[in-house]
PDB file of C-alpha atoms in Angstrom:
ATOM      1  CA  MET A 184     -76.569 -45.364 160.365  1.00 38.00           C
ATOM      2  CA  SER A 185     -75.261 -43.746 158.366  1.00 48.00           C
ATOM      3  CA  GLU A 186     -76.148 -41.078 156.145  1.00 55.00           C
ATOM      4  CA  ARG A 187     -76.600 -42.043 152.448  1.00 57.00           C
ATOM      5  CA  GLN A 188     -73.904 -40.530 149.842  1.00 57.00           C
ATOM      6  CA  LEU A 189     -75.017 -38.727 147.159  1.00 57.00           C
ATOM      7  CA  ASP A 190     -74.779 -39.412 143.593  1.00 60.00           C
ATOM      8  CA  LEU A 191     -71.939 -37.474 141.831  1.00 66.00           C
ATOM      9  CA  GLY A 192     -73.256 -36.689 138.567  1.00 77.00           C
ATOM     10  CA  TRP A 193     -75.585 -33.620 139.728  1.00 87.00           C
ATOM     11  CA  ILE A 194     -72.476 -31.604 140.239  1.00 88.00           C
ATOM     12  CA  ARG A 195     -72.118 -29.872 136.180  1.00 88.00           C
ATOM     13  CA  VAL A 196     -75.931 -29.548 136.142  1.00 90.00           C
ATOM     14  CA  PHE A 197     -76.442 -27.757 139.657  1.00 89.00           C
ATOM     15  CA  GLU A 198     -73.472 -25.598 139.241  1.00 90.00           C
ATOM     16  CA  ALA A 199     -74.866 -24.234 135.485  1.00 90.00           C
ATOM     17  CA  VAL A 200     -78.391 -23.896 137.442  1.00 90.00           C
ATOM     18  CA  GLY A 201     -76.835 -21.727 139.512  1.00 90.00           C
ATOM     19  CA  ARG A 202     -74.466 -20.126 137.645  1.00 91.00           C
ATOM     20  CA  LEU A 203     -76.945 -19.146 134.854  1.00 91.00           C
ATOM     21  CA  GLY A 204     -79.805 -19.052 137.779  1.00 90.00           C
ATOM     22  CA  SER A 205     -82.117 -20.755 135.069  1.00 90.00           C
ATOM     23  CA  ILE A 206     -82.971 -24.200 134.509  1.00 90.00           C
ATOM     24  CA  THR A 207     -83.203 -23.677 131.279  1.00 90.00           C
ATOM     25  CA  ALA A 208     -80.476 -21.462 130.202  1.00 91.00           C
ATOM     26  CA  ALA A 209     -77.998 -24.659 132.459  1.00 89.00           C
ATOM     27  CA  ALA A 210     -79.753 -27.385 129.896  1.00 89.00           C
ATOM     28  CA  ARG A 211     -78.992 -24.994 126.886  1.00 91.00           C
ATOM     29  CA  ALA A 212     -75.314 -24.424 127.948  1.00 90.00           C
ATOM     30  CA  LEU A 213     -74.962 -28.274 128.732  1.00 88.00           C
ATOM     31  CA  GLY A 214     -76.687 -29.515 125.619  1.00 90.00           C
ATOM     32  CA  LEU A 215     -79.833 -31.137 127.318  1.00 90.00           C
ATOM     33  CA  SER A 216     -83.093 -30.862 127.541  1.00 92.00           C
ATOM     34  CA  GLN A 217     -84.980 -28.838 130.185  1.00 91.00           C
ATOM     35  CA  PRO A 218     -86.850 -31.454 131.650  1.00 91.00           C
ATOM     36  CA  ALA A 219     -83.958 -33.226 132.170  1.00 91.00           C
ATOM     37  CA  VAL A 220     -82.577 -30.601 134.126  1.00 90.00           C
ATOM     38  CA  SER A 221     -85.526 -30.376 136.274  1.00 91.00           C
ATOM     39  CA  TYR A 222     -85.333 -33.944 136.951  1.00 90.00           C
ATOM     40  CA  VAL A 223     -81.687 -33.976 138.846  1.00 90.00           C
ATOM     41  CA  VAL A 224     -82.116 -30.765 140.552  1.00 91.00           C
ATOM     42  CA  ARG A 225     -85.946 -32.214 141.876  1.00 91.00           C
ATOM     43  CA  GLU A 226     -84.101 -36.335 142.852  1.00 89.00           C
ATOM     44  CA  LEU A 227     -81.595 -33.539 144.715  1.00 90.00           C
ATOM     45  CA  GLU A 228     -83.921 -31.882 146.336  1.00 90.00           C
ATOM     46  CA  THR A 229     -85.959 -35.228 146.998  1.00 91.00           C
ATOM     47  CA  GLN A 230     -82.664 -36.671 147.812  1.00 89.00           C
ATOM     48  CA  LEU A 231     -81.703 -33.813 150.815  1.00 90.00           C
ATOM     49  CA  GLY A 232     -84.930 -33.296 151.911  1.00 91.00           C
ATOM     50  CA  THR A 233     -85.134 -30.079 151.494  1.00 93.00           C
ATOM     51  CA  PRO A 234     -85.684 -26.759 148.755  1.00 92.00           C
ATOM     52  CA  LEU A 235     -82.524 -25.508 146.755  1.00 91.00           C
ATOM     53  CA  LEU A 236     -84.267 -23.202 144.033  1.00 91.00           C
ATOM     54  CA  VAL A 237     -87.016 -20.691 144.403  1.00 91.00           C
ATOM     55  CA  ARG A 238     -88.878 -21.233 140.634  1.00 85.00           C
ATOM     56  CA  GLY A 239     -90.158 -17.864 139.003  1.00 81.00           C
ATOM     57  CA  HIS A 240     -91.042 -16.975 136.143  1.00 78.00           C
ATOM     58  CA  ARG A 241     -87.570 -14.575 135.248  1.00 78.00           C
ATOM     59  CA  GLY A 242     -85.644 -17.706 136.476  1.00 81.00           C
ATOM     60  CA  SER A 243     -85.110 -19.723 139.445  1.00 86.00           C
ATOM     61  CA  ALA A 244     -82.975 -18.560 142.511  1.00 90.00           C
ATOM     62  CA  LEU A 245     -80.741 -20.480 144.605  1.00 92.00           C
ATOM     63  CA  THR A 246     -81.993 -20.680 148.405  1.00 92.00           C
ATOM     64  CA  PRO A 247     -80.032 -20.782 151.613  1.00 92.00           C
ATOM     65  CA  ALA A 248     -78.989 -24.439 151.040  1.00 93.00           C
ATOM     66  CA  GLY A 249     -78.909 -24.230 147.425  1.00 89.00           C
ATOM     67  CA  GLU A 250     -76.199 -21.329 147.625  1.00 92.00           C
ATOM     68  CA  LEU A 251     -74.153 -23.417 149.878  1.00 93.00           C
ATOM     69  CA  LEU A 252     -74.560 -26.708 148.147  1.00 91.00           C
ATOM     70  CA  HIS A 253     -73.860 -24.099 144.783  1.00 91.00           C
ATOM     71  CA  ARG A 254     -70.387 -22.823 146.489  1.00 92.00           C
ATOM     72  CA  ALA A 255     -69.096 -26.834 146.792  1.00 91.00           C
ATOM     73  CA  ALA A 256     -70.493 -28.027 143.578  1.00 90.00           C
ATOM     74  CA  ARG A 257     -68.716 -24.843 142.006  1.00 91.00           C
ATOM     75  CA  ALA A 258     -65.261 -25.646 143.750  1.00 91.00           C
ATOM     76  CA  ALA A 259     -65.955 -29.070 143.279  1.00 89.00           C
ATOM     77  CA  ALA A 260     -66.503 -29.128 139.607  1.00 87.00           C
ATOM     78  CA  GLY A 261     -63.328 -26.325 138.784  1.00 86.00           C
ATOM     79  CA  GLU A 262     -60.738 -28.852 140.544  1.00 88.00           C
ATOM     80  CA  ILE A 263     -62.252 -32.109 138.589  1.00 85.00           C
ATOM     81  CA  ASP A 264     -61.977 -29.494 135.203  1.00 83.00           C
ATOM     82  CA  THR A 265     -58.059 -28.893 136.596  1.00 83.00           C
ATOM     83  CA  ALA A 266     -57.170 -32.784 137.303  1.00 81.00           C
ATOM     84  CA  ALA A 267     -58.421 -33.667 133.902  1.00 79.00           C
ATOM     85  CA  ARG A 268     -56.267 -31.136 132.028  1.00 77.00           C
ATOM     86  CA  ALA A 269     -53.673 -31.976 133.978  1.00 73.00           C
ATOM     87  CA  VAL A 270     -54.451 -35.800 133.044  1.00 74.00           C
ATOM     88  CA  ARG A 271     -54.873 -35.042 129.244  1.00 71.00           C
ATOM     89  CA  ARG A 272     -51.213 -33.699 129.621  1.00 65.00           C
ATOM     90  CA  LEU A 273     -49.970 -36.552 130.950  1.00 62.00           C
ATOM     91  CA  SER A 274     -50.795 -38.124 128.696  1.00 61.00           C
ATOM     92  CA  ARG A 275     -49.427 -36.155 125.130  1.00 66.00           C
ATOM     93  CA  ARG A 276     -45.804 -36.002 123.986  1.00 74.00           C
ATOM     94  CA  PRO A 277     -44.473 -32.695 125.263  1.00 81.00           C
ATOM     95  CA  VAL A 278     -43.885 -30.169 122.889  1.00 85.00           C
ATOM     96  CA  VAL A 279     -41.241 -27.510 122.344  1.00 89.00           C
ATOM     97  CA  ARG A 280     -41.552 -25.128 119.647  1.00 90.00           C
ATOM     98  CA  LEU A 281     -38.188 -23.744 118.359  1.00 92.00           C
ATOM     99  CA  PHE A 282     -38.363 -20.597 116.233  1.00 93.00           C
ATOM    100  CA  THR A 283     -35.197 -19.856 113.959  1.00 92.00           C
ATOM    101  CA  ASP A 284     -33.771 -18.778 110.225  1.00 91.00           C
ATOM    102  CA  TYR A 285     -32.888 -21.948 108.088  1.00 90.00           C
ATOM    103  CA  GLY A 286     -29.072 -21.712 108.469  1.00 91.00           C
ATOM    104  CA  PHE A 287     -29.833 -22.715 112.134  1.00 93.00           C
ATOM    105  CA  ALA A 288     -32.041 -24.674 111.103  1.00 93.00           C
ATOM    106  CA  SER A 289     -30.193 -26.952 108.985  1.00 91.00           C
ATOM    107  CA  PHE A 290     -26.557 -26.684 109.488  1.00 93.00           C
ATOM    108  CA  TRP A 291     -26.606 -26.513 113.375  1.00 93.00           C
ATOM    109  CA  MET A 292     -29.685 -27.784 114.570  1.00 92.00           C
ATOM    110  CA  MET A 293     -30.705 -30.934 112.749  1.00 89.00           C
ATOM    111  CA  PRO A 294     -27.299 -32.780 112.858  1.00 86.00           C
ATOM    112  CA  ARG A 295     -27.754 -32.099 116.713  1.00 88.00           C
ATOM    113  CA  VAL A 296     -31.176 -32.956 117.118  1.00 86.00           C
ATOM    114  CA  ALA A 297     -31.331 -36.952 117.246  1.00 85.00           C
ATOM    115  CA  ALA A 298     -28.550 -36.408 120.114  1.00 89.00           C
ATOM    116  CA  PHE A 299     -31.293 -34.328 121.553  1.00 91.00           C
ATOM    117  CA  ARG A 300     -34.065 -36.500 120.963  1.00 87.00           C
ATOM    118  CA  GLN A 301     -31.700 -39.486 122.370  1.00 89.00           C
ATOM    119  CA  VAL A 302     -31.565 -38.060 125.709  1.00 90.00           C
ATOM    120  CA  HIS A 303     -35.123 -36.856 125.934  1.00 90.00           C
ATOM    121  CA  PRO A 304     -36.915 -39.213 123.947  1.00 88.00           C
ATOM    122  CA  GLU A 305     -40.395 -38.202 125.643  1.00 85.00           C
ATOM    123  CA  THR A 306     -39.874 -34.311 123.578  1.00 88.00           C
ATOM    124  CA  ASP A 307     -41.228 -33.759 119.991  1.00 88.00           C
ATOM    125  CA  VAL A 308     -38.720 -30.866 118.895  1.00 89.00           C
ATOM    126  CA  HIS A 309     -41.112 -28.912 116.285  1.00 90.00           C
ATOM    127  CA  ILE A 310     -38.533 -26.585 114.570  1.00 91.00           C
ATOM    128  CA  ILE A 311     -40.250 -23.712 113.142  1.00 90.00           C
ATOM    129  CA  ALA A 312     -37.517 -22.077 109.951  1.00 87.00           C
ATOM    130  CA  SER A 313     -38.149 -19.541 107.764  1.00 80.00           C
ATOM    131  CA  ALA A 314     -35.671 -17.082 105.300  1.00 68.00           C
ATOM    132  CA  GLY A 315     -36.665 -14.070 106.769  1.00 58.00           C
ATOM    133  CA  ALA A 316     -36.225 -15.053 110.771  1.00 53.00           C
ATOM    134  CA  ASP A 317     -36.131 -11.561 112.498  1.00 55.00           C
ATOM    135  CA  HIS A 318     -35.125 -11.245 115.955  1.00 50.00           C
ATOM    136  CA  GLY A 319     -39.250  -9.659 116.853  1.00 48.00           C
ATOM    137  CA  LEU A 320     -40.484 -12.189 118.651  1.00 50.00           C
ATOM    138  CA  ASP A 321     -44.140 -13.018 119.739  1.00 51.00           C
ATOM    139  CA  GLY A 322     -43.741 -14.821 122.129  1.00 51.00           C
ATOM    140  CA  ALA A 323     -45.618 -17.787 120.095  1.00 52.00           C
ATOM    141  CA  GLU A 324     -42.341 -20.317 120.281  1.00 66.00           C
ATOM    142  CA  ASP A 325     -40.830 -21.762 123.466  1.00 86.00           C
ATOM    143  CA  VAL A 326     -37.103 -21.060 122.368  1.00 91.00           C
ATOM    144  CA  ALA A 327     -35.708 -18.400 119.776  1.00 92.00           C
ATOM    145  CA  VAL A 328     -32.271 -18.979 118.179  1.00 93.00           C
ATOM    146  CA  LEU A 329     -31.972 -15.691 116.083  1.00 93.00           C
ATOM    147  CA  PHE A 330     -28.914 -13.967 114.711  1.00 92.00           C
ATOM    148  CA  GLY A 331     -28.316 -10.418 115.561  1.00 92.00           C
ATOM    149  CA  ALA A 332     -26.277  -8.020 117.774  1.00 93.00           C
ATOM    150  CA  ARG A 333     -26.624  -7.829 121.645  1.00 92.00           C
ATOM    151  CA  ARG A 334     -29.239  -5.070 121.449  1.00 91.00           C
ATOM    152  CA  ASP A 335     -31.581  -6.888 119.575  1.00 90.00           C
ATOM    153  CA  PHE A 336     -32.607  -9.189 122.028  1.00 92.00           C
ATOM    154  CA  PRO A 337     -33.753  -9.377 125.471  1.00 90.00           C
ATOM    155  CA  PRO A 338     -31.116  -9.382 128.515  1.00 92.00           C
ATOM    156  CA  GLU A 339     -31.894 -12.798 129.252  1.00 92.00           C
ATOM    157  CA  SER A 340     -30.756 -13.948 125.818  1.00 94.00           C
ATOM    158  CA  VAL A 341     -27.375 -15.367 125.668  1.00 95.00           C
ATOM    159  CA  GLN A 342     -24.959 -15.529 122.871  1.00 95.00           C
ATOM    160  CA  LEU A 343     -24.147 -18.646 121.191  1.00 94.00           C
ATOM    161  CA  VAL A 344     -22.342 -18.208 118.227  1.00 92.00           C
ATOM    162  CA  GLU A 345     -19.565 -15.461 117.591  1.00 94.00           C
ATOM    163  CA  GLU A 346     -20.146 -14.245 113.984  1.00 95.00           C
ATOM    164  CA  ARG A 347     -17.017 -15.006 112.096  1.00 96.00           C
ATOM    165  CA  ILE A 348     -16.666 -15.352 108.837  1.00 96.00           C
ATOM    166  CA  TRP A 349     -14.445 -17.089 106.105  1.00 94.00           C
ATOM    167  CA  PRO A 350     -14.097 -17.272 102.217  1.00 95.00           C
ATOM    168  CA  VAL A 351     -14.740 -21.016 101.713  1.00 96.00           C
ATOM    169  CA  CYS A 352     -14.953 -23.040  98.398  1.00 95.00           C
ATOM    170  CA  SER A 353     -14.568 -26.660  97.323  1.00 95.00           C
ATOM    171  CA  PRO A 354     -11.461 -28.847  97.827  1.00 94.00           C
ATOM    172  CA  ALA A 355     -11.394 -29.089  93.943  1.00 94.00           C
ATOM    173  CA  PHE A 356     -12.008 -25.229  93.164  1.00 94.00           C
ATOM    174  CA  ALA A 357      -9.246 -24.494  95.606  1.00 92.00           C
ATOM    175  CA  ALA A 358      -7.040 -26.687  93.761  1.00 90.00           C
ATOM    176  CA  ARG A 359      -8.383 -25.914  90.671  1.00 90.00           C
ATOM    177  CA  HIS A 360      -7.593 -22.251  90.862  1.00 88.00           C
ATOM    178  CA  GLY A 361      -4.686 -22.322  93.087  1.00 83.00           C
ATOM    179  CA  LEU A 362      -6.194 -20.473  96.179  1.00 79.00           C
ATOM    180  CA  GLY A 363      -4.060 -20.505  99.595  1.00 71.00           C
ATOM    181  CA  GLN A 364      -4.119 -17.715 102.114  1.00 62.00           C
ATOM    182  CA  GLU A 365      -3.710 -14.851  99.151  1.00 72.00           C
ATOM    183  CA  PRO A 366      -6.848 -12.522  99.725  1.00 73.00           C
ATOM    184  CA  ALA A 367      -6.684 -10.371  96.576  1.00 77.00           C
ATOM    185  CA  ARG A 368      -6.555 -13.692  94.018  1.00 85.00           C
ATOM    186  CA  ILE A 369     -10.152 -14.351  95.877  1.00 90.00           C
ATOM    187  CA  GLY A 370     -12.115 -11.128  94.155  1.00 89.00           C
ATOM    188  CA  ASN A 371     -10.416 -12.605  90.743  1.00 89.00           C
ATOM    189  CA  LEU A 372     -12.962 -15.433  91.351  1.00 92.00           C
ATOM    190  CA  PRO A 373     -16.933 -15.447  91.158  1.00 95.00           C
ATOM    191  CA  LEU A 374     -18.611 -14.689  94.413  1.00 96.00           C
ATOM    192  CA  LEU A 375     -21.562 -16.675  96.233  1.00 96.00           C
ATOM    193  CA  HIS A 376     -23.967 -13.958  97.770  1.00 94.00           C
ATOM    194  CA  LEU A 377     -26.493 -14.603 100.186  1.00 92.00           C
ATOM    195  CA  GLU A 378     -29.333 -11.747  99.272  1.00 85.00           C
ATOM    196  CA  SER A 379     -30.482 -10.116 101.868  1.00 77.00           C
ATOM    197  CA  THR A 380     -32.339  -6.905 102.809  1.00 69.00           C
ATOM    198  CA  PRO A 381     -30.460  -3.152 102.088  1.00 69.00           C
ATOM    199  CA  HIS A 382     -29.232  -3.015 105.360  1.00 74.00           C
ATOM    200  CA  PRO A 383     -28.087  -6.558 106.414  1.00 80.00           C
ATOM    201  CA  ARG A 384     -27.380  -7.540 110.212  1.00 83.00           C
ATOM    202  CA  TRP A 385     -24.362  -9.792 109.139  1.00 89.00           C
ATOM    203  CA  PHE A 386     -21.640 -10.070 107.699  1.00 93.00           C
ATOM    204  CA  GLY A 387     -21.563  -9.538 103.523  1.00 93.00           C
ATOM    205  CA  TRP A 388     -19.074  -9.762 101.008  1.00 94.00           C
ATOM    206  CA  SER A 389     -18.516  -5.584 100.265  1.00 92.00           C
ATOM    207  CA  ASP A 390     -17.240  -6.073 104.323  1.00 93.00           C
ATOM    208  CA  TRP A 391     -14.531  -8.820 103.655  1.00 94.00           C
ATOM    209  CA  PHE A 392     -12.605  -7.080 101.165  1.00 94.00           C
ATOM    210  CA  ALA A 393     -12.974  -3.449 103.066  1.00 94.00           C
ATOM    211  CA  ALA A 394     -10.935  -5.250 105.968  1.00 94.00           C
ATOM    212  CA  MET A 395      -8.682  -6.869 103.771  1.00 93.00           C
ATOM    213  CA  GLY A 396      -8.146  -3.568 102.691  1.00 92.00           C
ATOM    214  CA  LEU A 397      -9.179  -4.405  99.376  1.00 90.00           C
ATOM    215  CA  ALA A 398     -12.054  -3.121  96.648  1.00 87.00           C
ATOM    216  CA  ARG A 399     -14.059  -5.455  94.787  1.00 87.00           C
ATOM    217  CA  GLY A 400     -17.428  -4.613  93.446  1.00 82.00           C
ATOM    218  CA  PRO A 401     -19.814  -7.164  91.388  1.00 83.00           C
ATOM    219  CA  ALA A 402     -19.480  -8.846  88.819  1.00 88.00           C
ATOM    220  CA  ALA A 403     -20.797 -10.818  86.192  1.00 90.00           C
ATOM    221  CA  SER A 404     -19.536 -14.257  87.280  1.00 91.00           C
ATOM    222  CA  ASP A 405     -21.275 -14.153  90.907  1.00 94.00           C
ATOM    223  CA  LEU A 406     -24.146 -15.733  91.945  1.00 95.00           C
ATOM    224  CA  SER A 407     -26.445 -14.667  94.485  1.00 93.00           C
ATOM    225  CA  LEU A 408     -28.886 -17.218  96.542  1.00 92.00           C
ATOM    226  CA  ASN A 409     -31.783 -16.742  98.370  1.00 88.00           C
ATOM    227  CA  THR A 410     -30.963 -18.921 101.255  1.00 89.00           C
ATOM    228  CA  TYR A 411     -28.000 -19.977 103.007  1.00 92.00           C
ATOM    229  CA  GLY A 412     -28.376 -23.886 102.368  1.00 92.00           C
ATOM    230  CA  LEU A 413     -28.278 -23.493  98.919  1.00 94.00           C
ATOM    231  CA  VAL A 414     -24.851 -21.308  99.280  1.00 95.00           C
ATOM    232  CA  VAL A 415     -23.247 -23.571 100.775  1.00 96.00           C
ATOM    233  CA  GLN A 416     -24.699 -26.515  98.068  1.00 95.00           C
ATOM    234  CA  ALA A 417     -23.064 -24.295  95.219  1.00 96.00           C
ATOM    235  CA  ALA A 418     -20.015 -23.404  97.177  1.00 97.00           C
ATOM    236  CA  MET A 419     -19.761 -27.599  97.494  1.00 96.00           C
ATOM    237  CA  ALA A 420     -20.978 -27.465  93.701  1.00 96.00           C
ATOM    238  CA  ASP A 421     -17.256 -25.817  92.993  1.00 95.00           C
ATOM    239  CA  GLN A 422     -19.760 -22.152  91.612  1.00 96.00           C
ATOM    240  CA  GLY A 423     -17.293 -20.309  93.600  1.00 95.00           C
ATOM    241  CA  VAL A 424     -16.401 -19.437  96.938  1.00 96.00           C
ATOM    242  CA  ALA A 425     -18.752 -18.612  99.328  1.00 97.00           C
ATOM    243  CA  LEU A 426     -18.836 -16.531 102.896  1.00 96.00           C
ATOM    244  CA  GLY A 427     -18.788 -19.621 105.858  1.00 96.00           C
ATOM    245  CA  TRP A 428     -20.562 -18.550 108.836  1.00 95.00           C
ATOM    246  CA  ALA A 429     -18.429 -20.143 112.034  1.00 93.00           C
ATOM    247  CA  GLY A 430     -21.457 -23.093 113.382  1.00 92.00           C
ATOM    248  CA  LEU A 431     -23.144 -23.093 111.134  1.00 94.00           C
ATOM    249  CA  ILE A 432     -19.756 -24.662 108.335  1.00 94.00           C
ATOM    250  CA  ASP A 433     -17.797 -26.225 111.193  1.00 92.00           C
ATOM    251  CA  GLY A 434     -18.814 -29.655 109.798  1.00 92.00           C
ATOM    252  CA  ALA A 435     -18.244 -29.458 106.114  1.00 94.00           C
ATOM    253  CA  LEU A 436     -14.449 -28.014 107.237  1.00 94.00           C
ATOM    254  CA  ALA A 437     -14.099 -30.879 109.764  1.00 93.00           C
ATOM    255  CA  ASP A 438     -14.849 -33.078 107.365  1.00 94.00           C
ATOM    256  CA  GLY A 439     -12.825 -31.215 103.731  1.00 95.00           C
ATOM    257  CA  THR A 440     -16.411 -30.803 102.003  1.00 96.00           C
ATOM    258  CA  LEU A 441     -15.049 -26.817 102.100  1.00 96.00           C
ATOM    259  CA  VAL A 442     -11.932 -25.543 102.818  1.00 94.00           C
ATOM    260  CA  ALA A 443     -11.067 -21.962 104.305  1.00 93.00           C
ATOM    261  CA  ILE A 444      -8.912 -19.851 101.822  1.00 92.00           C
ATOM    262  CA  GLY A 445      -8.778 -16.381 103.131  1.00 90.00           C
ATOM    263  CA  PRO A 446      -8.282 -15.233 106.567  1.00 91.00           C
ATOM    264  CA  SER A 447     -11.171 -14.682 109.256  1.00 94.00           C
ATOM    265  CA  LEU A 448     -13.510 -11.194 109.844  1.00 96.00           C
ATOM    266  CA  ALA A 449     -14.965 -11.362 113.530  1.00 96.00           C
ATOM    267  CA  ARG A 450     -17.248  -8.857 115.456  1.00 94.00           C
ATOM    268  CA  ARG A 451     -18.125  -9.544 118.956  1.00 91.00           C
ATOM    269  CA  GLU A 452     -21.458  -8.356 119.684  1.00 91.00           C
ATOM    270  CA  THR A 453     -23.309 -10.077 116.750  1.00 94.00           C
ATOM    271  CA  GLY A 454     -24.057 -13.375 115.956  1.00 94.00           C
ATOM    272  CA  TYR A 455     -26.447 -16.274 116.813  1.00 95.00           C
ATOM    273  CA  TRP A 456     -28.477 -15.738 120.078  1.00 95.00           C
ATOM    274  CA  LEU A 457     -30.883 -18.080 121.959  1.00 95.00           C
ATOM    275  CA  ALA A 458     -34.009 -15.835 123.931  1.00 93.00           C
ATOM    276  CA  PRO A 459     -36.269 -18.173 125.456  1.00 92.00           C
ATOM    277  CA  GLY A 460     -40.260 -17.575 125.681  1.00 86.00           C
ATOM    278  CA  ALA A 461     -42.097 -15.536 128.300  1.00 82.00           C
ATOM    279  CA  THR A 462     -43.114 -19.084 129.857  1.00 82.00           C
ATOM    280  CA  LEU A 463     -40.682 -22.649 130.303  1.00 86.00           C
ATOM    281  CA  SER A 464     -42.561 -25.588 130.308  1.00 87.00           C
ATOM    282  CA  GLU A 465     -39.825 -28.313 131.902  1.00 89.00           C
ATOM    283  CA  PRO A 466     -38.852 -29.900 128.684  1.00 90.00           C
ATOM    284  CA  ALA A 467     -38.235 -26.260 126.877  1.00 91.00           C
ATOM    285  CA  ARG A 468     -35.729 -25.799 129.734  1.00 92.00           C
ATOM    286  CA  ASP A 469     -33.932 -28.831 128.924  1.00 93.00           C
ATOM    287  CA  LEU A 470     -33.861 -28.059 125.460  1.00 94.00           C
ATOM    288  CA  ILE A 471     -32.445 -24.534 126.354  1.00 94.00           C
ATOM    289  CA  ALA A 472     -29.963 -26.150 129.103  1.00 94.00           C
ATOM    290  CA  TRP A 473     -28.724 -28.971 125.549  1.00 94.00           C
ATOM    291  CA  ILE A 474     -28.319 -26.609 123.292  1.00 94.00           C
ATOM    292  CA  LEU A 475     -25.884 -24.278 125.690  1.00 94.00           C
ATOM    293  CA  GLY A 476     -24.193 -27.138 126.309  1.00 92.00           C
ATOM    294  CA  GLU A 477     -23.708 -27.864 122.775  1.00 91.00           C
ATOM    295  CA  ALA A 478     -22.534 -24.478 122.364  1.00 90.00           C
ATOM    296  CA  ARG A 479     -20.402 -24.500 124.735  1.00 88.00           C
ATOM    297  CA  ALA A 480     -18.713 -27.964 123.146  1.00 85.00           C
ATOM    298  CA  GLY A 481     -18.204 -26.421 119.652  1.00 72.00           C
ATOM    299  CA  SER A 482     -16.851 -23.073 120.721  1.00 57.00           C
ATOM    300  CA  THR A 483     -14.197 -22.553 118.897  1.00 46.00           C
ATOM    301  CA  GLY A 484     -15.501 -22.949 115.810  1.00 48.00           C
ATOM    302  CA  LEU A 485     -12.458 -21.850 114.031  1.00 47.00           C
ATOM    303  CA  PRO A 486     -10.904 -23.901 110.976  1.00 46.00           C
ATOM    304  CA  ALA A 487      -7.893 -26.451 111.496  1.00 43.00           C
ATOM    305  CA  HIS A 488      -5.174 -23.498 109.671  1.00 42.00           C
ATOM    306  CA  GLU A 489      -6.730 -20.610 112.766  1.00 50.00           C
ATOM    307  CA  LYS A 490      -6.712 -23.000 115.898  1.00 47.00           C
ATOM    308  CA  GLY A 491      -3.830 -22.157 118.241  1.00 45.00           C
ATOM    309  CA  SER A 492      -3.268 -18.703 116.239  1.00 43.00           C
TER     310      SER A 492
END
């Protein structure tokens, strides 16, 4: 006659009793009554025909048979918990967190994120954007895309866009002021500034004028704004001349919403860098590969008048 199989509902209870060395402590940990835990152990001993615990005033100790069974219960409970976590993950949509600044989120990522979702509809991308996104990574994100120099980022980081700027404005503003490719004339017009720290990591108007061999200080007609999105909106609204960054204003230059009205200024070691997180899920790897592919596809980063030069 085959042996009677054990009812497996006891596993969690007996594992707790053996681990905690007390029926009372096990009951407290499991949210059960002490008599309920005692009943499970007695029923188990009855089914097996041997004592599993030596009961004392200060708790309960496992008998040799109890030790053998407890090892199996502990292993089984651990495997079941691992499998349960995996099953729950299967039922959830994978989420990838991308940490970046407002400029990259608004002008580079958002116009493209719908394309990623078409390729990977099962993955949610949570974009965590900050006006003051720094290159000090804390490991909370899956992927970070931040502005800085090569030295600011881990060795495995990849440069997406080289820092390159042009003076840009709306077509109507350029026509009204007769602007072409004459840097000296730009200094007589209202300039749009992105507010920054005393030692910004990116180019400012002073850098551009110095590279052109021109001097131009602050003027009453200038306008300072605290996000790059506002700077671009002000330029589109005929409020002045802004510095346009490659990778961020490519779409506006391509559709004619903005026009470049002066020579570019570039430096190779600075720009937007992609830094992967310490541990990457498969969806995070998919997002990284997709971002790199998109960056390569738009790698020229030049307005029409500079392409081929």
